[in-house]
PDB file of C-alpha atoms and ligand atoms in Angstrom:
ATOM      1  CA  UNK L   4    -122.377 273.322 -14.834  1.00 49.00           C
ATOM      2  CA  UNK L   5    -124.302 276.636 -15.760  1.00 57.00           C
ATOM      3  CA  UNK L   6    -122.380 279.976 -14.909  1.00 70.00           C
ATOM      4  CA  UNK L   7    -124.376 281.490 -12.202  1.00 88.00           C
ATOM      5  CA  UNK L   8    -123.976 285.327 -13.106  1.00 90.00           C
ATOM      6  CA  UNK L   9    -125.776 286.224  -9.601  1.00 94.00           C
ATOM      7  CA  UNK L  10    -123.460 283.953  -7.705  1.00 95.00           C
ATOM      8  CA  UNK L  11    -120.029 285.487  -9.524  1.00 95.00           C
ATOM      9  CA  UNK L  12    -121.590 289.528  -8.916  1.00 97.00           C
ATOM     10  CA  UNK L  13    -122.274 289.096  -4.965  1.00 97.00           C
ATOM     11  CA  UNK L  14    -118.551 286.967  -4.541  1.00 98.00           C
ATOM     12  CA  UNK L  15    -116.769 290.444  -6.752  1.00 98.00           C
ATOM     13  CA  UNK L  16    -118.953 292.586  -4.530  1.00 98.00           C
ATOM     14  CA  UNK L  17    -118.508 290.698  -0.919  1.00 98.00           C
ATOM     15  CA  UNK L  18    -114.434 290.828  -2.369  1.00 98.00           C
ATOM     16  CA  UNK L  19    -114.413 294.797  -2.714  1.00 98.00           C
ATOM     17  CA  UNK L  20    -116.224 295.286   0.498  1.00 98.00           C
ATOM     18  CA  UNK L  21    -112.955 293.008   2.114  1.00 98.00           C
ATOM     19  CA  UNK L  22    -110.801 294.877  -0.039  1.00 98.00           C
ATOM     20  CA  UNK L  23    -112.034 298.394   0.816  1.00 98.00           C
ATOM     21  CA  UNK L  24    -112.304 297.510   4.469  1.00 97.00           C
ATOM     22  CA  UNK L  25    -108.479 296.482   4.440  1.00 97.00           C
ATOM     23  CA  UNK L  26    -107.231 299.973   2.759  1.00 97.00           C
ATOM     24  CA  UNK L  27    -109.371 301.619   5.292  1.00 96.00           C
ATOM     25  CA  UNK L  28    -108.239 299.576   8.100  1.00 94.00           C
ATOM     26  CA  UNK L  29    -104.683 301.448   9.495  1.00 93.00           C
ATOM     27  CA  UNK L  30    -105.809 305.000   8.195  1.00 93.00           C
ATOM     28  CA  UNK L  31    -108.474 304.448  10.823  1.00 92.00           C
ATOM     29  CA  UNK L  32    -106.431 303.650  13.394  1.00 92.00           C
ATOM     30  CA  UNK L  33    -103.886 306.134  12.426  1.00 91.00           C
ATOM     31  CA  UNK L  34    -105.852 309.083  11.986  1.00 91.00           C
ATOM     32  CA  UNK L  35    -108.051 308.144  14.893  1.00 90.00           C
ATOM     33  CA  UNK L  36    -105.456 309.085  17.394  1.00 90.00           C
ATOM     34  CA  UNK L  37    -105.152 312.437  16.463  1.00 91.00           C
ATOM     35  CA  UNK L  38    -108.214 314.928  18.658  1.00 91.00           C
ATOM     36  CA  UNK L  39    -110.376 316.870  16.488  1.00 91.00           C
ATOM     37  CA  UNK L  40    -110.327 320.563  16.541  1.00 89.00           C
ATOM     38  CA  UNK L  41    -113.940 320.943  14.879  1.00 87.00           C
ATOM     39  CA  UNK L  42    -116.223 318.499  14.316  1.00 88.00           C
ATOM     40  CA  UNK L  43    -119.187 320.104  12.546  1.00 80.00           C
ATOM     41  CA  UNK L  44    -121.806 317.129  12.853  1.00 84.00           C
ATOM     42  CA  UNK L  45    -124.790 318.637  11.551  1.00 88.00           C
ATOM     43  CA  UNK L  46    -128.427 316.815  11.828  1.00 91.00           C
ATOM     44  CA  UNK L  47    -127.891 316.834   7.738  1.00 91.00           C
ATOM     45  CA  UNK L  48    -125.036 315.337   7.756  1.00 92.00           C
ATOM     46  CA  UNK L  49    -125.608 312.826  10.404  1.00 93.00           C
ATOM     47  CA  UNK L  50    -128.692 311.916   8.047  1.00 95.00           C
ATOM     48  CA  UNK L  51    -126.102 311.657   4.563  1.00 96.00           C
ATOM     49  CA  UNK L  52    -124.121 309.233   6.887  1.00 96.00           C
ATOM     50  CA  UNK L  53    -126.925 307.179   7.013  1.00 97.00           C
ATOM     51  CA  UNK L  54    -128.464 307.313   4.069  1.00 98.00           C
ATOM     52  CA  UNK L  55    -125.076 307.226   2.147  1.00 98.00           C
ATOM     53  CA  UNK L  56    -124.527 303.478   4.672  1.00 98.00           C
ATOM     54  CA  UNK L  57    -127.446 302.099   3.712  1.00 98.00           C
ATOM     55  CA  UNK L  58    -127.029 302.795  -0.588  1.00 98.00           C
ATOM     56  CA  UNK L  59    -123.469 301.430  -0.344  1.00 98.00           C
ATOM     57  CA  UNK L  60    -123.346 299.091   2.220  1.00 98.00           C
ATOM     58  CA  UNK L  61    -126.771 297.425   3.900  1.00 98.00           C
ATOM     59  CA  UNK L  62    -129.005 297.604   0.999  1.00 98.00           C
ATOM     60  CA  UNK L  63    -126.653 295.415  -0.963  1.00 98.00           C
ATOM     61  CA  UNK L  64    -125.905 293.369   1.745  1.00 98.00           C
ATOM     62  CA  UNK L  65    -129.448 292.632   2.008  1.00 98.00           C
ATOM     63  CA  UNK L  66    -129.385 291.223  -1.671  1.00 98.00           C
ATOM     64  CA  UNK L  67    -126.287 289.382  -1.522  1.00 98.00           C
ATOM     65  CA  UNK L  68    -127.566 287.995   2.024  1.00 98.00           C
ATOM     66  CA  UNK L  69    -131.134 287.010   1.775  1.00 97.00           C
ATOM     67  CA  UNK L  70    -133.722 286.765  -0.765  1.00 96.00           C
ATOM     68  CA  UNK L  71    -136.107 289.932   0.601  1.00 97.00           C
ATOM     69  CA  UNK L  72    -134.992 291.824  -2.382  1.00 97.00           C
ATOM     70  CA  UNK L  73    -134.749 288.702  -5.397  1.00 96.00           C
ATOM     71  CA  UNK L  74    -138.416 290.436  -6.813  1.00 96.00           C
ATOM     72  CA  UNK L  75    -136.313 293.234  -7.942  1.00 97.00           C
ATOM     73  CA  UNK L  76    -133.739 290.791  -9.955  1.00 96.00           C
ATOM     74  CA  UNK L  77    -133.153 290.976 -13.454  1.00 94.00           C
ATOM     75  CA  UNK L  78    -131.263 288.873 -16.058  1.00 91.00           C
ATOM     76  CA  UNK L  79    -127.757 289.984 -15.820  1.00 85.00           C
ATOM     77  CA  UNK L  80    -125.479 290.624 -19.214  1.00 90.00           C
ATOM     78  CA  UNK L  81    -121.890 289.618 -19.358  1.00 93.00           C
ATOM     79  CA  UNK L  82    -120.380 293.249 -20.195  1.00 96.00           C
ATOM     80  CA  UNK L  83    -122.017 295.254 -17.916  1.00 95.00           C
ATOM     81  CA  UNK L  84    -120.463 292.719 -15.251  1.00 96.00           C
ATOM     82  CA  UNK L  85    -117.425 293.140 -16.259  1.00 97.00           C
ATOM     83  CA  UNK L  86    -117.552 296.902 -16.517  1.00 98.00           C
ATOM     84  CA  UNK L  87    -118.882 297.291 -13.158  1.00 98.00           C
ATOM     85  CA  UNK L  88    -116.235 294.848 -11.811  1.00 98.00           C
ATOM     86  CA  UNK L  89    -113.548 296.931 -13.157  1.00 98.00           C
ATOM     87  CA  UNK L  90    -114.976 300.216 -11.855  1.00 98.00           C
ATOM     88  CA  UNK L  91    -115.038 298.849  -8.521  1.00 98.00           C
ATOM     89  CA  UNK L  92    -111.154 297.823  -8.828  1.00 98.00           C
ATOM     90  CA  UNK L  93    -110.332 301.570 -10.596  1.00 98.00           C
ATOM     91  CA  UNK L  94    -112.526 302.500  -6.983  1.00 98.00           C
ATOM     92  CA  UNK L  95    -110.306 300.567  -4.417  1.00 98.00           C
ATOM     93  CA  UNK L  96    -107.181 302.441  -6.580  1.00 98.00           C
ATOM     94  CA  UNK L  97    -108.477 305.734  -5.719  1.00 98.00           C
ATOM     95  CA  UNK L  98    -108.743 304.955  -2.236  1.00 98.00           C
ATOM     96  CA  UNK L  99    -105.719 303.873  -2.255  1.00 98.00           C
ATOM     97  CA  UNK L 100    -104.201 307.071  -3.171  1.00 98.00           C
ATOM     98  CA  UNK L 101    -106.386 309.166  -1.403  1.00 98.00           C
ATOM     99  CA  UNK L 102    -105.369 307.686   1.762  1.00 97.00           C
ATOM    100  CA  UNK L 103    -102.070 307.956   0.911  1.00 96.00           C
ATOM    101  CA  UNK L 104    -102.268 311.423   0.496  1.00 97.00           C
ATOM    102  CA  UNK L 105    -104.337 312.453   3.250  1.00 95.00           C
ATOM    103  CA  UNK L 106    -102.904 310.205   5.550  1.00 93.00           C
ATOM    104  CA  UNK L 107    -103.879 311.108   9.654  1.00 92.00           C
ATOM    105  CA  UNK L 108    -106.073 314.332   8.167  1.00 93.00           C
ATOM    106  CA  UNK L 109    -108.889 311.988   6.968  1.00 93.00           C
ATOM    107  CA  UNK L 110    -111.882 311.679   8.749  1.00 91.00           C
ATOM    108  CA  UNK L 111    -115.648 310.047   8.023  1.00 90.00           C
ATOM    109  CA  UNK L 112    -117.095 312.848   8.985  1.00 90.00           C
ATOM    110  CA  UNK L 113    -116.661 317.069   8.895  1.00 91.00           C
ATOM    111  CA  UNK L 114    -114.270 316.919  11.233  1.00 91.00           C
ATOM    112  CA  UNK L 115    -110.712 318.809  11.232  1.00 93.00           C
ATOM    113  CA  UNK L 116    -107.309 317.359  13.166  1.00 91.00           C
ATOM    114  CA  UNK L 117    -105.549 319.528  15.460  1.00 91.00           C
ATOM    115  CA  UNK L 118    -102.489 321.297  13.657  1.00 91.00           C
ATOM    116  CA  UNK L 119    -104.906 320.426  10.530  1.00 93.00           C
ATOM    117  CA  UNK L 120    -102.668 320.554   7.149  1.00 95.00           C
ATOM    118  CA  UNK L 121    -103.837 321.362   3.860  1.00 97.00           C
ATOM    119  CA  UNK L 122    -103.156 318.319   1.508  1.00 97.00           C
ATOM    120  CA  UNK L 123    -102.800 319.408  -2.236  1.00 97.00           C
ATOM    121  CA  UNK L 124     -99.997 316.850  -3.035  1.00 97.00           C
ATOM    122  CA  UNK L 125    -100.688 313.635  -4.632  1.00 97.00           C
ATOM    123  CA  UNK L 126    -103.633 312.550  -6.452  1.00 98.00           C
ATOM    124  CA  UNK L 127    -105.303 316.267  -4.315  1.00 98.00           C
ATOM    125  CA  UNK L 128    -103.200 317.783  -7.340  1.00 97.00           C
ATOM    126  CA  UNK L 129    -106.257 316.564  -9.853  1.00 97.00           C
ATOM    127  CA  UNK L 130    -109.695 317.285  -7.891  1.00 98.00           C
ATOM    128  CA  UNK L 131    -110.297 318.535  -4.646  1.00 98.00           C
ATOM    129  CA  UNK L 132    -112.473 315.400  -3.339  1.00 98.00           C
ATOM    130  CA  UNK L 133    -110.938 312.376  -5.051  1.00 98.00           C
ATOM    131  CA  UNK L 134    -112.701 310.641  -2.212  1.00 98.00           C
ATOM    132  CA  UNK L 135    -116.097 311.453  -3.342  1.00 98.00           C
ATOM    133  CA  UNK L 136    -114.710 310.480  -6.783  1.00 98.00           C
ATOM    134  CA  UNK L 137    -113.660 306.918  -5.594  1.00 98.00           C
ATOM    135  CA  UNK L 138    -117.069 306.668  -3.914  1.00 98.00           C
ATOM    136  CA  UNK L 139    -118.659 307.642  -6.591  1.00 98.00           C
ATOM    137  CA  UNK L 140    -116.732 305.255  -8.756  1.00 98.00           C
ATOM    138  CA  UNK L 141    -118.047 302.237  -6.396  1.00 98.00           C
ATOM    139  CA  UNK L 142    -121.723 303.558  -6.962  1.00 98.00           C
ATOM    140  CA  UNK L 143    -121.553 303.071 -10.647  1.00 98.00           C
ATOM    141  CA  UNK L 144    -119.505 300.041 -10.304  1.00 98.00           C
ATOM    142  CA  UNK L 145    -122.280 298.803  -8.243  1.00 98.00           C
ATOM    143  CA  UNK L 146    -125.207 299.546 -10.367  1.00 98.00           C
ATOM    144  CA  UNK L 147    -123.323 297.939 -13.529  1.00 98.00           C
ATOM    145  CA  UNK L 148    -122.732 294.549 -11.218  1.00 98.00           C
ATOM    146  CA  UNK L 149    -125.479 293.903  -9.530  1.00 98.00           C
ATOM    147  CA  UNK L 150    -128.166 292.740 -11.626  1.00 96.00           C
ATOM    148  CA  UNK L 151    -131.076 294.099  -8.918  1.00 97.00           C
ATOM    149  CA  UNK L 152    -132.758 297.276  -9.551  1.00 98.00           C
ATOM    150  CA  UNK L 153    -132.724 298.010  -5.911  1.00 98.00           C
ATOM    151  CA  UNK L 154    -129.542 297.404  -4.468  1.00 98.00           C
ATOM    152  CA  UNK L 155    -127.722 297.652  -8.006  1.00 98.00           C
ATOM    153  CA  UNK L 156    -129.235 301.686  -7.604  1.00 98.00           C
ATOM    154  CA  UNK L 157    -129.219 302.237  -4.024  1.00 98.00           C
ATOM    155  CA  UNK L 158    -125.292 303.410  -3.955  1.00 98.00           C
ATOM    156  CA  UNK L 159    -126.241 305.901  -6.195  1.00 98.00           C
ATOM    157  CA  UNK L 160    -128.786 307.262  -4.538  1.00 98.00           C
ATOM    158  CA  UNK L 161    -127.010 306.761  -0.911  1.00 98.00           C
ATOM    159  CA  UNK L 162    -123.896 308.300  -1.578  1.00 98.00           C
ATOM    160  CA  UNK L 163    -125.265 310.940  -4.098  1.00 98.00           C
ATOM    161  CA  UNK L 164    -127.648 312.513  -0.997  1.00 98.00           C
ATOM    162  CA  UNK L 165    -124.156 312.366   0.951  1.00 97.00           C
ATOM    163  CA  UNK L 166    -122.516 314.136  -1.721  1.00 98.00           C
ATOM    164  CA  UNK L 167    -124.352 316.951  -2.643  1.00 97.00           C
ATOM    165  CA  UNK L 168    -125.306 317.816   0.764  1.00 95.00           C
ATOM    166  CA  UNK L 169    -121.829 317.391   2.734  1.00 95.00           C
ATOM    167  CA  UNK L 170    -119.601 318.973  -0.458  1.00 97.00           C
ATOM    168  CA  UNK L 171    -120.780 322.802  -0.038  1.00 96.00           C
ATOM    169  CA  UNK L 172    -120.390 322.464   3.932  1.00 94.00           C
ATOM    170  CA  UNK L 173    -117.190 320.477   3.648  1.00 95.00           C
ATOM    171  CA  UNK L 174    -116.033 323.411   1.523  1.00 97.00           C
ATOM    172  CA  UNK L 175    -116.922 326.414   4.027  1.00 96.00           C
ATOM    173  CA  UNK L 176    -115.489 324.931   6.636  1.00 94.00           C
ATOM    174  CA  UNK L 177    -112.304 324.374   4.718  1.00 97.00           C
ATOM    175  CA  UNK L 178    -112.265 327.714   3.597  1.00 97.00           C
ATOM    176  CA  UNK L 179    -113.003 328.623   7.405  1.00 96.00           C
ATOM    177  CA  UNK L 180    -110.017 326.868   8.588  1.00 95.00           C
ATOM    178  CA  UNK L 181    -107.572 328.212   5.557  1.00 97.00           C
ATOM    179  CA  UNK L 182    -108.812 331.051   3.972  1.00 97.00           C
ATOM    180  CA  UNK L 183    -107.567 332.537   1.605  1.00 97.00           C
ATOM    181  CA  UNK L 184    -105.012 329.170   0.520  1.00 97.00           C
ATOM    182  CA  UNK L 185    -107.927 327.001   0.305  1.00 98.00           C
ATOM    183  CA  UNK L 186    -109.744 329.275  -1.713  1.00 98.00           C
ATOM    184  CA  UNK L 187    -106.702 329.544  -4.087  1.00 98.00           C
ATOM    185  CA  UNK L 188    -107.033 325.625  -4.283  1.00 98.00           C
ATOM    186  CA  UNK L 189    -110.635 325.616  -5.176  1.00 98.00           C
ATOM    187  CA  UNK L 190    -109.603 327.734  -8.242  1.00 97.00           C
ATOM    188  CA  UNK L 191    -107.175 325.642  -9.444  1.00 97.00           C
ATOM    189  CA  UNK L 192    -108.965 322.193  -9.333  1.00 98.00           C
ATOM    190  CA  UNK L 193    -112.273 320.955  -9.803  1.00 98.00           C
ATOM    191  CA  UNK L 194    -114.156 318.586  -7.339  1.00 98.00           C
ATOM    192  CA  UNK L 195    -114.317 315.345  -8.408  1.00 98.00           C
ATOM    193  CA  UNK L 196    -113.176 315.094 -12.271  1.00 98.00           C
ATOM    194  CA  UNK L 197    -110.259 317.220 -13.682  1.00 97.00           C
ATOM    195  CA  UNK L 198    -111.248 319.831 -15.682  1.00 96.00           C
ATOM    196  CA  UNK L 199    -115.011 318.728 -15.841  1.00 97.00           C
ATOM    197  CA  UNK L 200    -116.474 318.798 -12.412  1.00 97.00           C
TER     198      UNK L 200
HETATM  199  N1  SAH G 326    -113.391 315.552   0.461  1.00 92.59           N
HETATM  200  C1  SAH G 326    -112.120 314.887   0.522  1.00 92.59           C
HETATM  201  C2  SAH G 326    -111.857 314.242   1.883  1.00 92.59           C
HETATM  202  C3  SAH G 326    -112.920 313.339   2.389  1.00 92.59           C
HETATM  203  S1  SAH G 326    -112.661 312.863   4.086  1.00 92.59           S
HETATM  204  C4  SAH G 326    -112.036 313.886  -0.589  1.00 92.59           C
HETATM  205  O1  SAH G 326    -113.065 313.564  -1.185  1.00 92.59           O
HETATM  206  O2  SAH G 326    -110.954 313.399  -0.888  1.00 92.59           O
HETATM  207  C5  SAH G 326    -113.367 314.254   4.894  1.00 92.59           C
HETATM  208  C6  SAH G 326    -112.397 315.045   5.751  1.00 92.59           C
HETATM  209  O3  SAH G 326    -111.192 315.270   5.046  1.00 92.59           O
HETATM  210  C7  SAH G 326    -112.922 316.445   6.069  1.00 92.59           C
HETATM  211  O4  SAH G 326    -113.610 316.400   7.271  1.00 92.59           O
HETATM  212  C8  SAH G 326    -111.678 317.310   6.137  1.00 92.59           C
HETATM  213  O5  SAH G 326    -111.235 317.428   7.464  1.00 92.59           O
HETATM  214  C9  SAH G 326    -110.633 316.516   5.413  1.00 92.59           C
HETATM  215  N2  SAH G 326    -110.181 317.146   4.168  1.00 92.59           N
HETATM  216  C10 SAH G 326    -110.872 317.341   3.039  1.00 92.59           C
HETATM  217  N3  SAH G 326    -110.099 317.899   2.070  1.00 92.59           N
HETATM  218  C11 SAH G 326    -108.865 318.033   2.617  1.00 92.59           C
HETATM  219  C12 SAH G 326    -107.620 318.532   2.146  1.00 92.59           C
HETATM  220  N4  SAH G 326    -107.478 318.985   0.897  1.00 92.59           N
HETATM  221  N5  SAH G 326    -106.582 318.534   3.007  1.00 92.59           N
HETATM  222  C13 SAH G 326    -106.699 318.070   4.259  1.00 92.59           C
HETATM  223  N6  SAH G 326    -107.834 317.578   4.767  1.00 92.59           N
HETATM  224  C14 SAH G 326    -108.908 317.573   3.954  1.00 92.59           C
END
């Protein structure tokens, strides 16, 4: 029996999709019964939600799916698998705690809860978007696993369009909502990686 690399990277990546789905699952409903105060759905960041879906999610789906995107293949190498594998598990972790810590005030979107609270506890101590680190995390777990140029890179490109353009509006409206305490937070973390960025 040969060891079908392909095969192993789409059952680790069909596995992180369950497992990200079930951390995701009861903050959803959770947070989901609390009314939003402001939702601030521009057209650009309707347009990262998409764009953002498609890199993480569909593209790759597509791959592990069908064969529309096997031209794009390439011959896969044992490390990088098992790099990207363990990105995507250090990933799910940070979800983990981010949830934790942000419990009902989460949202998908640029939204804010009514009676809103400022989370700085937890792992919100480190960065001030340790979301946008775990998703980044996943998008260069992803393009070490999946041995297809396309949907190996399309996280990356998805979620870095979300990134960059939600991050400076998700910060304004923060600072709308708390001044002068969020703006003390923004000095004393940095976005995504302590004490780099
Ligand atoms: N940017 C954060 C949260 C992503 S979820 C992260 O990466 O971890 C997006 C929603 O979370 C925003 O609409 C906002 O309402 C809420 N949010 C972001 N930072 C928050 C914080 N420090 N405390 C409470 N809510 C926050």
């Amino acid at each position: 029996m040969t060891f079908d690399m392909e095969l192993v990277a789409k059952i680790i990546w069909v596995l992180f999709i369950v497992a990200w789905g079930v951390i995701r699952y009861k903050p959803n409903i959770k947070s989901r019964k609390i009314a939003k105060s402001v939702v601030s759905r521009t057209l650009k960041e309707r347009f990262s939600m998409i764009v953002s879906s498609f890199g993480l999610g569909y593209i790759p789906a597509v791959w592990v799916f069908t064969d529309f995107l096997d031209g794009f293949d390439y011959n896969q190498n044992i490390v990088l698998m098992v790099v990207g594998a363990l990105l995507l598990i250090v990933s799910l972790r940070l979800f983990r705690l981010t949830h934790k810590a942000l419990g009902k005030m989460w949202s998908h979107s640029l939204d804010l809860r009514e009676n809103h609270k400022l989370v700085t506890s937890g792992i919100y101590e480190k960065v001030r978007h340790p979301m946008y680190t775990a998703f980044w995390v996943w998008a260069i777990g992803a393009a070490f696993l999946l041995p297809n140029w396309v949907a190996g890179f399309s996280g990356l490109v998805g979620f870095g369009t979300l990134f960059f353009l939600r991050v400076g509006q998700e910060e304004e409206m923060m600072k709308a909502e708390f001044g002068e305490q969020y703006e003390a937070y923004m000095k004393r973390t940095k976005k995504v990686f302590p004490k780099v960025y």
